[in-house]
Short mmCIF file of C-alpha atoms in Angstrom, two decimals:
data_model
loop_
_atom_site.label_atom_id
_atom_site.label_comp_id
_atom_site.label_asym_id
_atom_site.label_seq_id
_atom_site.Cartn_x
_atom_site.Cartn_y
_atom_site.Cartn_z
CA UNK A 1026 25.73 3.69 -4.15
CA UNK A 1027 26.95 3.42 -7.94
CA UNK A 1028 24.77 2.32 -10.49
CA UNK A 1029 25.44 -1.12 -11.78
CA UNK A 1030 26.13 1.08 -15.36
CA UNK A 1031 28.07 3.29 -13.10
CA UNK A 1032 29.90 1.26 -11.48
CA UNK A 1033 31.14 -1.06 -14.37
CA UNK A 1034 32.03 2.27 -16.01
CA UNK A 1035 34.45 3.22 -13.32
CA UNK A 1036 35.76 -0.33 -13.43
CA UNK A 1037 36.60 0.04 -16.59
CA UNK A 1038 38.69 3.20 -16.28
CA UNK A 1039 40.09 1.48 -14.11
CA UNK A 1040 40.63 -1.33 -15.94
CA UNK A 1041 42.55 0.93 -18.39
CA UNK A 1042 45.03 1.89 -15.63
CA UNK A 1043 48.53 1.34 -16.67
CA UNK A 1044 49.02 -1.35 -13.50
CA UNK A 1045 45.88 -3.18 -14.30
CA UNK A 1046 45.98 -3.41 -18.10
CA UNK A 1047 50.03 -4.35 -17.52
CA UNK A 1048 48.67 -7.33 -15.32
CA UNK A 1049 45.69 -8.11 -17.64
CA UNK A 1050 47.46 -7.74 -20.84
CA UNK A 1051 50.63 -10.17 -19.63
CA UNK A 1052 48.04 -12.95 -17.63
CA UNK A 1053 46.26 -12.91 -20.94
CA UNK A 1054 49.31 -13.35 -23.13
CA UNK A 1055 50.77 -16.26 -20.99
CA UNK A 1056 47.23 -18.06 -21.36
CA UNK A 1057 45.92 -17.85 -17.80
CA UNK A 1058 42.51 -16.37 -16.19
CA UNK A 1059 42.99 -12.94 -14.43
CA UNK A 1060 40.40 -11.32 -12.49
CA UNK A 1061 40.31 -8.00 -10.19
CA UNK A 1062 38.54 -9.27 -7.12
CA UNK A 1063 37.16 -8.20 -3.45
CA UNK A 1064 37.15 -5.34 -1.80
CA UNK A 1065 37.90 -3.12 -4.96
CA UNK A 1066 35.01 -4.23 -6.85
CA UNK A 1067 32.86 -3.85 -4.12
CA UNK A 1068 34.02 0.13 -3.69
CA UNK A 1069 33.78 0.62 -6.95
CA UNK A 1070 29.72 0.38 -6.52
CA UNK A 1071 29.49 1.97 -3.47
CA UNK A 1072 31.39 5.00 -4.83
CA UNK A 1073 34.05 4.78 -2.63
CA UNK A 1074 37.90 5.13 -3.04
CA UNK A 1075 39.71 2.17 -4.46
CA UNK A 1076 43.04 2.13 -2.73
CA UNK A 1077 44.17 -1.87 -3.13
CA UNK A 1078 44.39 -3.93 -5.94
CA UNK A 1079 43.69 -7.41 -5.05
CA UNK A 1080 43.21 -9.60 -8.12
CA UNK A 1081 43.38 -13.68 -8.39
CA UNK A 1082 43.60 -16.04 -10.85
CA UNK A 1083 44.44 -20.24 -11.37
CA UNK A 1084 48.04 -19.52 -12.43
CA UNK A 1085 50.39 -21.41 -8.98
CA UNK A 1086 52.44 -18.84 -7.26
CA UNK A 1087 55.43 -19.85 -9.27
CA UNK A 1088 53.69 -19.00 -12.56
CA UNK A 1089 52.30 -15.29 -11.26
CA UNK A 1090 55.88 -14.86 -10.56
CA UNK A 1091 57.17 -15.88 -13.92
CA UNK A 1092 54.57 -13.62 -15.66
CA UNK A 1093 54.99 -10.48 -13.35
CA UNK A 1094 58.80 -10.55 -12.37
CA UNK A 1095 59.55 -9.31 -15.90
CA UNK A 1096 57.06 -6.08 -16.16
CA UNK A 1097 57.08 -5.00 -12.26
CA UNK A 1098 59.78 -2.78 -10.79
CA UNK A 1099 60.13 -4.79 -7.59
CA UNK A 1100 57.93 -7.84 -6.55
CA UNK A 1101 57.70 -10.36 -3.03
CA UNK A 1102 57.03 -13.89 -2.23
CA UNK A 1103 56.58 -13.20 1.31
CA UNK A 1104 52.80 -15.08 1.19
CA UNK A 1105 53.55 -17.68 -1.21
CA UNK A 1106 52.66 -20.63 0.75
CA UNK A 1107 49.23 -19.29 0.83
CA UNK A 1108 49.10 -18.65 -2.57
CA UNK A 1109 50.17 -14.29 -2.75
CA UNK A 1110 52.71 -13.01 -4.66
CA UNK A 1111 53.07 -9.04 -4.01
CA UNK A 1112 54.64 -7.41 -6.85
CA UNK A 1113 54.96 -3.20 -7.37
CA UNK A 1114 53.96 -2.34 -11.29
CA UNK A 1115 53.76 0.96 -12.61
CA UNK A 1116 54.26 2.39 -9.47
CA UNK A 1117 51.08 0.32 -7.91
CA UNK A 1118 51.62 -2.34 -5.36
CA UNK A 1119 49.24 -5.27 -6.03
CA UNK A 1120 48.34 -8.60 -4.68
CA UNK A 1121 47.83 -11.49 -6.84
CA UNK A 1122 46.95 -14.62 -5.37
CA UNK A 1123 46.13 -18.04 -6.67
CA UNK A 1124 42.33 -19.38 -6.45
CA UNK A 1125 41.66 -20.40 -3.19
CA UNK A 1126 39.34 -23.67 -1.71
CA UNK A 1127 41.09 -23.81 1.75
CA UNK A 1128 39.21 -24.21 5.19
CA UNK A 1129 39.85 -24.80 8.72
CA UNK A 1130 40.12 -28.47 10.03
CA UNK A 1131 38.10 -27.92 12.79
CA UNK A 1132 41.00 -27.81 15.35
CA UNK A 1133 43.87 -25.70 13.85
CA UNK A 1134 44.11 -21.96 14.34
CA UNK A 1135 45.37 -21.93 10.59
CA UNK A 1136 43.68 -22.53 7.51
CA UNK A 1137 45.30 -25.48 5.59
CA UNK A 1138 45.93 -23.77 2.16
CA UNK A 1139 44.23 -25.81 -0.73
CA UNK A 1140 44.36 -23.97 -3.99
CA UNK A 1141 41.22 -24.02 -6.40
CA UNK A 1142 39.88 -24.61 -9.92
CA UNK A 1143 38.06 -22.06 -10.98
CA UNK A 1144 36.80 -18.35 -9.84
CA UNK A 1145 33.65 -19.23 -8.86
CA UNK A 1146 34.67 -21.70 -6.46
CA UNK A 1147 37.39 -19.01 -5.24
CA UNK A 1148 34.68 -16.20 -4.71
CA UNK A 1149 32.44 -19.30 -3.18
CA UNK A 1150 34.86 -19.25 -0.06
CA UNK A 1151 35.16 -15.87 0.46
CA UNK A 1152 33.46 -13.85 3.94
CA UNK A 1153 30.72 -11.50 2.99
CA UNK A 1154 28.52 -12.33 -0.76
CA UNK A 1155 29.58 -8.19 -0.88
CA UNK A 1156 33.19 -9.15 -0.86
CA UNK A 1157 32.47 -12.10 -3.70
CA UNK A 1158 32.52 -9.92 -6.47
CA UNK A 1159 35.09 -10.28 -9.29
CA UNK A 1160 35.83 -8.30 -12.54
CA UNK A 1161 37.62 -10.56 -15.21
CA UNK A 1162 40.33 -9.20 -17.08
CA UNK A 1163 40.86 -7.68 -19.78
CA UNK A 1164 37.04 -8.37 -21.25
CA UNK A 1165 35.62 -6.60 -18.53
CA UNK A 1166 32.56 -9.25 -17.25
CA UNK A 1167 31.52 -9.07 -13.65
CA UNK A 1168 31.24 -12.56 -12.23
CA UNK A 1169 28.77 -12.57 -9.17
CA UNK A 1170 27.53 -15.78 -8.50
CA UNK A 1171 26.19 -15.46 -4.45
CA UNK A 1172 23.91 -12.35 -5.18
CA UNK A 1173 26.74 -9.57 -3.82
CA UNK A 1174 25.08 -7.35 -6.02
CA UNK A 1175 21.99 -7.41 -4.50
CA UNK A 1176 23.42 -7.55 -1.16
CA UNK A 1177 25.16 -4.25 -1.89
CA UNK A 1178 21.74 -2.29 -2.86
CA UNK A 1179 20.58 -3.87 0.12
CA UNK A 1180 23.04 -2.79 2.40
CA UNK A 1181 23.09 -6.25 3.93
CA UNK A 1182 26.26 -8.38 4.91
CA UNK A 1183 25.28 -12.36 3.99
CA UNK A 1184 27.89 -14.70 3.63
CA UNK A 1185 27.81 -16.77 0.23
CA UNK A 1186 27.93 -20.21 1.65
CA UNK A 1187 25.83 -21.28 4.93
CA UNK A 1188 26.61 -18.90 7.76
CA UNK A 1189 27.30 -21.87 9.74
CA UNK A 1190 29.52 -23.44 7.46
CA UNK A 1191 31.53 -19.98 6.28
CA UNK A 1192 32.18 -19.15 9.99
CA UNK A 1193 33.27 -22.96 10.62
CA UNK A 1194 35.54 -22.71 8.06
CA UNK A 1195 37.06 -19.24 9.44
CA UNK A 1196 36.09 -17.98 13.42
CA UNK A 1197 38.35 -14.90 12.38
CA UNK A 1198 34.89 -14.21 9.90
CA UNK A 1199 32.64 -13.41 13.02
CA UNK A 1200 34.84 -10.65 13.39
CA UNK A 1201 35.01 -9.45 10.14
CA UNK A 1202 31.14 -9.30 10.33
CA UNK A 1203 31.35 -6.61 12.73
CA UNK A 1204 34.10 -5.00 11.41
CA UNK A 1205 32.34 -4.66 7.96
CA UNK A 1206 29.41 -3.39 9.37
CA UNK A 1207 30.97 -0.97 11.39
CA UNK A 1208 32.97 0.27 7.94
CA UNK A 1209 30.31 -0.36 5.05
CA UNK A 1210 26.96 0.90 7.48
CA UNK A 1211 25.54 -2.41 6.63
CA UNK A 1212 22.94 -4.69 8.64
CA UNK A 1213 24.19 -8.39 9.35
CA UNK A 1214 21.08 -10.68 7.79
CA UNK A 1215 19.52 -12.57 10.89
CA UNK A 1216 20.67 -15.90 9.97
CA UNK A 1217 24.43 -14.67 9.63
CA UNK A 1218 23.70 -12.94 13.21
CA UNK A 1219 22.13 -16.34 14.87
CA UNK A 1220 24.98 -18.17 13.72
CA UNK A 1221 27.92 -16.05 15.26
CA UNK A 1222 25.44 -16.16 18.19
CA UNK A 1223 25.80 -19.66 18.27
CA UNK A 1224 29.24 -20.43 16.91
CA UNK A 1225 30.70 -17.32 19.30
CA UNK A 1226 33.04 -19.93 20.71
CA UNK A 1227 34.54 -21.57 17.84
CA UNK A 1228 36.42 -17.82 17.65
CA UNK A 1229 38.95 -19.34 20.68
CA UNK A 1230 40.17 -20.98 17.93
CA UNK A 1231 41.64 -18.09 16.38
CA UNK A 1232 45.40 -16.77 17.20
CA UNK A 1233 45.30 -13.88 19.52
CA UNK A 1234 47.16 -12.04 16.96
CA UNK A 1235 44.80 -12.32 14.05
CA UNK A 1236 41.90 -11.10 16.68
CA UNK A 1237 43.75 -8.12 17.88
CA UNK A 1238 44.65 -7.29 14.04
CA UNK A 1239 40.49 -7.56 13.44
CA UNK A 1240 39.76 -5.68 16.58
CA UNK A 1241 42.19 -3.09 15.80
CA UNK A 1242 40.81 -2.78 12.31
CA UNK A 1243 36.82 -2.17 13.76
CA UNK A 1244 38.37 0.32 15.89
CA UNK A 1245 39.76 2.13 13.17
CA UNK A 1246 36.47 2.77 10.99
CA UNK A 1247 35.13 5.46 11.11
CA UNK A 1248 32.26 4.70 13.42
CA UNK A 1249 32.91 1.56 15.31
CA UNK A 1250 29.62 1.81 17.37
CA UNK A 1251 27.61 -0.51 15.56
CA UNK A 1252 30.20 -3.25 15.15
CA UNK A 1253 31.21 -3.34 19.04
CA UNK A 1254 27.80 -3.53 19.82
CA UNK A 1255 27.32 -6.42 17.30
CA UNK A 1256 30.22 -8.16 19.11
CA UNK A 1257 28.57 -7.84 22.35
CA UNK A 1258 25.14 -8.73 21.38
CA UNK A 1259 26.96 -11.96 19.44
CA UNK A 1260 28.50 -13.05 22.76
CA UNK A 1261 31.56 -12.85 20.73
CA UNK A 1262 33.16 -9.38 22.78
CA UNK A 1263 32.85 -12.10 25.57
CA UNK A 1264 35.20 -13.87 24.56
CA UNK A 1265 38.02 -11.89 23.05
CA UNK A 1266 37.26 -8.38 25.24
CA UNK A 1267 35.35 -9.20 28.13
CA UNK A 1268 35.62 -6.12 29.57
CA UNK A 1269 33.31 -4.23 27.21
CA UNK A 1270 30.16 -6.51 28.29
CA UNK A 1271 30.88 -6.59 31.93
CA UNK A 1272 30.55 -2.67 31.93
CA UNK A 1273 26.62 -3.39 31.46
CA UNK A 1274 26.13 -3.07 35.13
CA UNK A 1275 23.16 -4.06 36.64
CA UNK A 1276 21.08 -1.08 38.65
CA UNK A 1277 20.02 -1.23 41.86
CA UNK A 1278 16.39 0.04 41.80
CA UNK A 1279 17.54 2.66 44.96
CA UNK A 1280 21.16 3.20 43.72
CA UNK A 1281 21.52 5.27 40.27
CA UNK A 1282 24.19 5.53 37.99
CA UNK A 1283 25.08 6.65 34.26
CA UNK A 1284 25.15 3.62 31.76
CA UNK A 1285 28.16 2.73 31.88
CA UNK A 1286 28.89 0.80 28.49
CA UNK A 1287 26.62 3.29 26.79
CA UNK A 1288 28.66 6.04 28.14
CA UNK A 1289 31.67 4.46 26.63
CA UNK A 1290 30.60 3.97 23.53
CA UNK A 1291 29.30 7.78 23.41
CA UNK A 1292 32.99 8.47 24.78
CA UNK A 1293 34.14 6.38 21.99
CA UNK A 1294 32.09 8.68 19.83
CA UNK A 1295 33.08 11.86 21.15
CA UNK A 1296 36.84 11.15 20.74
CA UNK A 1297 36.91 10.09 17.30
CA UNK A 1298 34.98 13.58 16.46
CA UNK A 1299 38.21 14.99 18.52
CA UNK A 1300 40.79 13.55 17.24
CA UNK A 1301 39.20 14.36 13.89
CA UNK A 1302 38.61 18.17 14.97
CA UNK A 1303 41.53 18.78 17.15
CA UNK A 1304 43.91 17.64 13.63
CA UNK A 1305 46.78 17.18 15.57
CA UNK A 1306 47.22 13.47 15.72
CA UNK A 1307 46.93 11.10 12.71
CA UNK A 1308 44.16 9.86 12.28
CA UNK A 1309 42.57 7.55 12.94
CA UNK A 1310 44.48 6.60 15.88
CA UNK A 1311 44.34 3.28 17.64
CA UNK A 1312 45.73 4.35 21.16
CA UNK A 1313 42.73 6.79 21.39
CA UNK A 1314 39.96 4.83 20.52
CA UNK A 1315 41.22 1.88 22.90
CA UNK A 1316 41.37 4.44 25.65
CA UNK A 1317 38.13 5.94 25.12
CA UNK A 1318 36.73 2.30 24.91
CA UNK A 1319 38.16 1.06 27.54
CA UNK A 1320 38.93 3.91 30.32
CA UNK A 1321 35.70 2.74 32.82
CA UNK A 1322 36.85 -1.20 32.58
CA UNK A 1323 37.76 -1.10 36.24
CA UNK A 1324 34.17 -0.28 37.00
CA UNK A 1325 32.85 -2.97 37.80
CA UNK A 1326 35.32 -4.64 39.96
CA UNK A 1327 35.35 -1.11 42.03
CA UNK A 1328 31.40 -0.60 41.97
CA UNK A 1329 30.01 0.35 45.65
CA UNK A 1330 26.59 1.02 46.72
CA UNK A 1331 26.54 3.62 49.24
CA UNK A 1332 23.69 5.23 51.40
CA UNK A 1333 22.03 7.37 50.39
CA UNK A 1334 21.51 5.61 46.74
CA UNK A 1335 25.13 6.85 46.15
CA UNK A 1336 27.19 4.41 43.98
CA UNK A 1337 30.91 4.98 43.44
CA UNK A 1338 33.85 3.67 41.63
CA UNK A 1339 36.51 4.38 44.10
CA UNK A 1340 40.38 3.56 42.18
CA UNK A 1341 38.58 2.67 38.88
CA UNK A 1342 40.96 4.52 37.05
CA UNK A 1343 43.90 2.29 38.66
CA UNK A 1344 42.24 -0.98 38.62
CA UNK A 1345 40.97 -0.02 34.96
CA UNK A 1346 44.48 0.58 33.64
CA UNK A 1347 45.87 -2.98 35.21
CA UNK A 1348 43.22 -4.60 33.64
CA UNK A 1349 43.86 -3.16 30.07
CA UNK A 1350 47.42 -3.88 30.29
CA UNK A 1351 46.54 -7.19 30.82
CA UNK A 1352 44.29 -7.44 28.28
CA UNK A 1353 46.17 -5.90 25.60
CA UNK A 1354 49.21 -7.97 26.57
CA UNK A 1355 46.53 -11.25 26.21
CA UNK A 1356 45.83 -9.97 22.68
CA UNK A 1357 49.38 -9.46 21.64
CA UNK A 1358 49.51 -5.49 21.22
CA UNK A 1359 52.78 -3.69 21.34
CA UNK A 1360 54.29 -2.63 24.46
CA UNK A 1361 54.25 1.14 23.09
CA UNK A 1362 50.53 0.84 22.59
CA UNK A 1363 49.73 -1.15 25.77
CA UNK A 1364 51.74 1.39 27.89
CA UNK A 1365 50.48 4.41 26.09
CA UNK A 1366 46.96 3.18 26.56
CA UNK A 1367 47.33 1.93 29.82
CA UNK A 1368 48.85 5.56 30.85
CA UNK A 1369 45.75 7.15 29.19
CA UNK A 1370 43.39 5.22 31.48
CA UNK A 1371 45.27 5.77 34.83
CA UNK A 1372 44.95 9.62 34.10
CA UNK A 1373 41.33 9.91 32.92
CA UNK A 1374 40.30 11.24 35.95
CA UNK A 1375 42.82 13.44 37.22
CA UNK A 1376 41.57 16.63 35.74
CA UNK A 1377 38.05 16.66 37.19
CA UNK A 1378 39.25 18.20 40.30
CA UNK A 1379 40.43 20.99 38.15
CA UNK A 1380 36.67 21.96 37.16
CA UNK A 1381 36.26 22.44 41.15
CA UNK A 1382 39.51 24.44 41.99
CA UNK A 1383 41.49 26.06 40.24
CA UNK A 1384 45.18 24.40 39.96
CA UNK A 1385 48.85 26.01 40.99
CA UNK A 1386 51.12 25.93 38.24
CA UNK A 1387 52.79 23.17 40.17
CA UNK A 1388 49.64 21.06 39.77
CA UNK A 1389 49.45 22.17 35.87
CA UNK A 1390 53.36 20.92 35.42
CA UNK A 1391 52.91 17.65 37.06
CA UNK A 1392 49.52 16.81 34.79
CA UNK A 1393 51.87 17.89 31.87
CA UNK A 1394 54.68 15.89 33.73
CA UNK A 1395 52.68 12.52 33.95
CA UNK A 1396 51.03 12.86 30.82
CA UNK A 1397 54.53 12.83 28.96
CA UNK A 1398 54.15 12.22 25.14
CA UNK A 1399 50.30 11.15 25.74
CA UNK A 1400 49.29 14.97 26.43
CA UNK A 1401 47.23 15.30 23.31
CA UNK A 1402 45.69 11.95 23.89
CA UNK A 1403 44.96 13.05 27.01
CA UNK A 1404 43.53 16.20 26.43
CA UNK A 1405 41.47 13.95 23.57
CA UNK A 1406 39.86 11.52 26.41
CA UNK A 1407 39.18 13.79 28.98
CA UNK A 1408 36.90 15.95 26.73
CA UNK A 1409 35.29 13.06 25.10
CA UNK A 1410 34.86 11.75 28.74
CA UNK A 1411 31.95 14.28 29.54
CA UNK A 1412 28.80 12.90 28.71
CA UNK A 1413 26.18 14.73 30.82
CA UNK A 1414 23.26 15.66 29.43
CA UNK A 1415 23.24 18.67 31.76
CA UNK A 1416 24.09 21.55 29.27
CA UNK A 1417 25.01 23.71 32.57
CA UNK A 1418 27.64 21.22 33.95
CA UNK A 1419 29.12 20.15 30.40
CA UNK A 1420 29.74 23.81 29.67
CA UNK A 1421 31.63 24.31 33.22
CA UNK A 1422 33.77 21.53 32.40
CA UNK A 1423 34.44 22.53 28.79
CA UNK A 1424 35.12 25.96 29.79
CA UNK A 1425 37.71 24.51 32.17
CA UNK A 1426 39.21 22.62 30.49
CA UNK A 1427 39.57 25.44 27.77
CA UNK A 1428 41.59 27.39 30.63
CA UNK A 1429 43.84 24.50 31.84
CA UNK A 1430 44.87 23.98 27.97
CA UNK A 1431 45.69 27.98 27.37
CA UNK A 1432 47.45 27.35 30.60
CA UNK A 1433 49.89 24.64 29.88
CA UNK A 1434 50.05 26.63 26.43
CA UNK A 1435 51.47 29.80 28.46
CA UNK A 1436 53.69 27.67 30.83
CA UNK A 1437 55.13 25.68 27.59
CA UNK A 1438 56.30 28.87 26.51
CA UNK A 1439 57.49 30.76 29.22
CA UNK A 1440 59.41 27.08 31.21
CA UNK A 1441 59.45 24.88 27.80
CA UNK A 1442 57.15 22.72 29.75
CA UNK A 1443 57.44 19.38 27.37
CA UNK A 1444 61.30 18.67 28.91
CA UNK A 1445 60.49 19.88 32.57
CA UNK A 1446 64.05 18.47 34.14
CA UNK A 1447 65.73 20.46 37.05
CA UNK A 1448 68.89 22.70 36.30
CA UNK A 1449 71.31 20.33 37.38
CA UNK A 1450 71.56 17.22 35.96
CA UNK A 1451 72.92 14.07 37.62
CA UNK A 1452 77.18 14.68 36.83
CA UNK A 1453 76.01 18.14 38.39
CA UNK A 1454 75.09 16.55 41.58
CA UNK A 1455 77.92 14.19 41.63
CA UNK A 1456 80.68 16.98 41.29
CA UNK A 1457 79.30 19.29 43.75
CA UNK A 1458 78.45 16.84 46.50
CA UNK A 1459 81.58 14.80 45.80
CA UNK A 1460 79.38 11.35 44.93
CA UNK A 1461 80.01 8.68 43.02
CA UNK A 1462 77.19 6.82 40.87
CA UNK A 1463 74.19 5.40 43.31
CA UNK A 1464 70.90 5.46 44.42
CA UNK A 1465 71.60 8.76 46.03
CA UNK A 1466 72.30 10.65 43.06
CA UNK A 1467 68.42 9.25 42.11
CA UNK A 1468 67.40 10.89 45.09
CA UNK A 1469 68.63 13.81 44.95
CA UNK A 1470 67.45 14.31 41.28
CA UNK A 1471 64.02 13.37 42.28
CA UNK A 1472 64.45 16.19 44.87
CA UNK A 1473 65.52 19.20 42.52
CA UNK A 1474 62.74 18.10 40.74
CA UNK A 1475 60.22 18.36 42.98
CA UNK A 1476 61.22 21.51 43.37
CA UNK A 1477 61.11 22.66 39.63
CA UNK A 1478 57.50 21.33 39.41
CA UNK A 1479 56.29 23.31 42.32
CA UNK A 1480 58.41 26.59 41.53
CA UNK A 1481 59.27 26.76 38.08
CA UNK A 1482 62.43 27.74 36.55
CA UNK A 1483 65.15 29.18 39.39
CA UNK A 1484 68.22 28.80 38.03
CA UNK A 1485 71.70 27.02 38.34
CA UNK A 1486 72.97 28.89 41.30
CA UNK A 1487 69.91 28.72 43.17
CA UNK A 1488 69.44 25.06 42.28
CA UNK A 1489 72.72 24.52 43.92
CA UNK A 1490 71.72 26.56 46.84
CA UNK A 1491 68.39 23.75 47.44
CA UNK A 1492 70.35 20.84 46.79
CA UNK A 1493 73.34 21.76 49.17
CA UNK A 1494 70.42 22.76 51.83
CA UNK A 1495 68.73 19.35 51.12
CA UNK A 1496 72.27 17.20 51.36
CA UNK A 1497 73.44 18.69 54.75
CA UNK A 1498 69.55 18.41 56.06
CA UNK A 1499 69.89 14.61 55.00
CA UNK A 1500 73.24 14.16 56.50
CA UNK A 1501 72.54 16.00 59.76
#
């Protein structure tokens, strides 16, 4: 945390940017109020990065556009009708938007867009008093007026205006809540955490698309613990990801099992500190966090209590993945992601019987072979996916999963593993058994196949030699 000294002192450098004194210089000159605002401010006391330029002033969209068209390089009125012009100026893209006053009728899953008077009404509306921070242009004053400041040296996330009032006006801002806590390590002040508590419902109001944009966003901090637990706690998670509560199974006082929403949130953990370690993916990366979040959802609707005070979870990796496809479809993700993730889940399991026997290379090329494009993702989940607190056991299964990895490593380079295909390809099997395009040429694709899994590489002419074997065994 910046001192306030600090903090303005940074600003100002800032301030002296060629983007921002280009804005501030040209708002100034055409007579209207300019003012860098948000999320920028707000980093600039916390010491952290500033990496977009929000700013706002009362200028109408079609005045920011006559003052910025002629200094920026390229500009955008793709949110104009609620008030944003994007513009690109001195090789900065920027956001300007016009004061804001707007709130939800009660009903609508859209704000009605009402622009306002003055800055201090503008910061008024805003989510979090931490996010109500402005910096007026070009003379440099910091305009405060909920106690952000405060807030910030605090560590606390308040909104400005009456929880239940701010969270009327926007659902989407329960969210946020949790996503800001999650990002900024802050505590939600107990009045702000009552009221999602009790306005948890009002977020069905809310588009499916804006929720799985503010989901996606909580997922994508850097340690989303805190902030899916807040949704839970809130009652909110039970209403836009049901799943994650229902994993807090009940236990039978004579049947024991891990905690199973603890252990995916410690999965959750464990992968990001992967993905980060491994350095292979980007990160952060959405498909792996969803998968590690959600890869025990079909626990509960599989749950069993055995003799013995056995439990199981027979097919929960099956059931799981239907239910996050259906989930993700309900929140409008991408098919790419919803298939990736999806995939991710239905495989979880399958190398744990590797830790108890050792595979055949056949078994090694058809994990490689199902795991397609999500390999690393894979590899990502299932180590994140060992939780036991038996040093003994989480060593075994480290260790083999060390050897399955060096492994597919050695069969990648000896059979170039990633495009296992057999040696004949399907105009191959139609000139040398004479078909034309069908079904059969499927199957006997499928067949040569099967056969390059369990044997490796064996060549044209002996690929021939199988399929001709496996045609006159079919026709006989």
């Amino acid at each position: 945390m910046q001192t306030v000294a600090q903090a303005l002192a940074r600003m100002g450098e800032l301030a002296a940017s060629p983007t921002v004194s280009k804005l501030a210089t040209a708002f100034e000159g055409a007579g209207y109020e300019f003012a860098l605002v948000g999320g920028p401010v707000r980093d600039a006391f916390l010491g952290r990065a500033v990496n977009d330029l929000d700013f706002t002033t009362n200028a109408t969209p079609d005045q920011i556009l006559a003052v910025v068209a002629p200094i920026a390089e390229a500009h955008w009125d793709i949110g104009r009708a609620f008030g944003t012009i994007g513009a690109k100026v001195a090789g900065e893209t920027v956001e300007i938007t016009t004061y804001r006053a707007d709130a939800y009728d009660g009903d609508s899953r859209k704000p009605e867009v009402v622009f306002g008077e003055s800055l201090e009404d503008d910061l008024g509306r805003r989510d979090f008093t931490v996010n109500s921070l402005a910096l007026r242009l070009p003379r440099l004053e910091l305009v405060d007026p909920s106690g952000g400041i405060e807030d910030l040296l605090a560590k606390t996330l308040r909104t400005p205006a009456p929880p239940e009032r701010s969270f009327g006006d926007d659902p989407l801002r329960m969210l946020r809540a949790a996503r800001f806590s999650a990002q900024l390590g802050f505590e939600v002040e107990e009045g702000t955490r009552a009221a999602m508590t009790a306005l948890a419902p009002e977020i069905d109001r809310i588009s499916a698309e804006r929720v799985r944009d503010e989901l996606s966003k909580l997922l994508l901090t850097g340690a989303p613990r805190g902030g899916i637990r807040l949704l839970v706690e809130s009652g909110l998670a039970e209403r836009v990801l049901p799943e994650i509560p229902a994993l807090r199974l009940e236990v039978d006082e004579h049947h024991h099992h891990k905690d199973v929403y603890e252990h995916s949130l410690t999965v959750l953990d464990q992968a990001i500190d992967y993905e980060v370690s491994r350095g292979v993916l980007d990160s952060p990366d959405l498909i792996v966090r969803l998968a590690a979040l959600l890869h025990d959802i079909g626990k509960p609707g599989t749950r069993r209590l055995e003799k013995g005070g056995v439990v199981s979870f027979h097919h929960h990796d099956v059931v799981g993945a239907k239910l996050a496809r259906k989930r993700l479809r309900a929140l409008r993700f991408d098919n790419d992601t919803i298939a990736a993730v999806s995939r991710l889940i239905e495989l979880h399991l399958r190398f744990f019987g590797y830790a108890d026997a050792a595979w055949t290379d056949s078994a090694v090329r058809r994990y490689v072979r199902d795991a397609g494009e999500q390999l690393e993702r894979l590899h990502i989940l299932t180590r994140a996916d060992v939780t036991t607190r038996n040093r003994r056991k989480a060593d075994r299964l480290g260790f083999a999963y060390d050897d399955l990895e060096e492994r597919i490593a050695v069969l990648a380079e000896e059979e170039e593993l990633a495009a296992v295909r057999p040696e004949l390809d399907g105009a191959d099997i139609m000139r040398l058994l004479d078909l034309k395009p069908g079904p059969v040429v499927g199957e006997a694709y499928r067949y040569l196949l099967e056969v390059r899994l369990d044997e490796g590489p064996i060549g044209p002419d002996a690929a021939e030699q199988r399929l001709r074997a496996w045609w006159a065994a079919r026709e006989a």
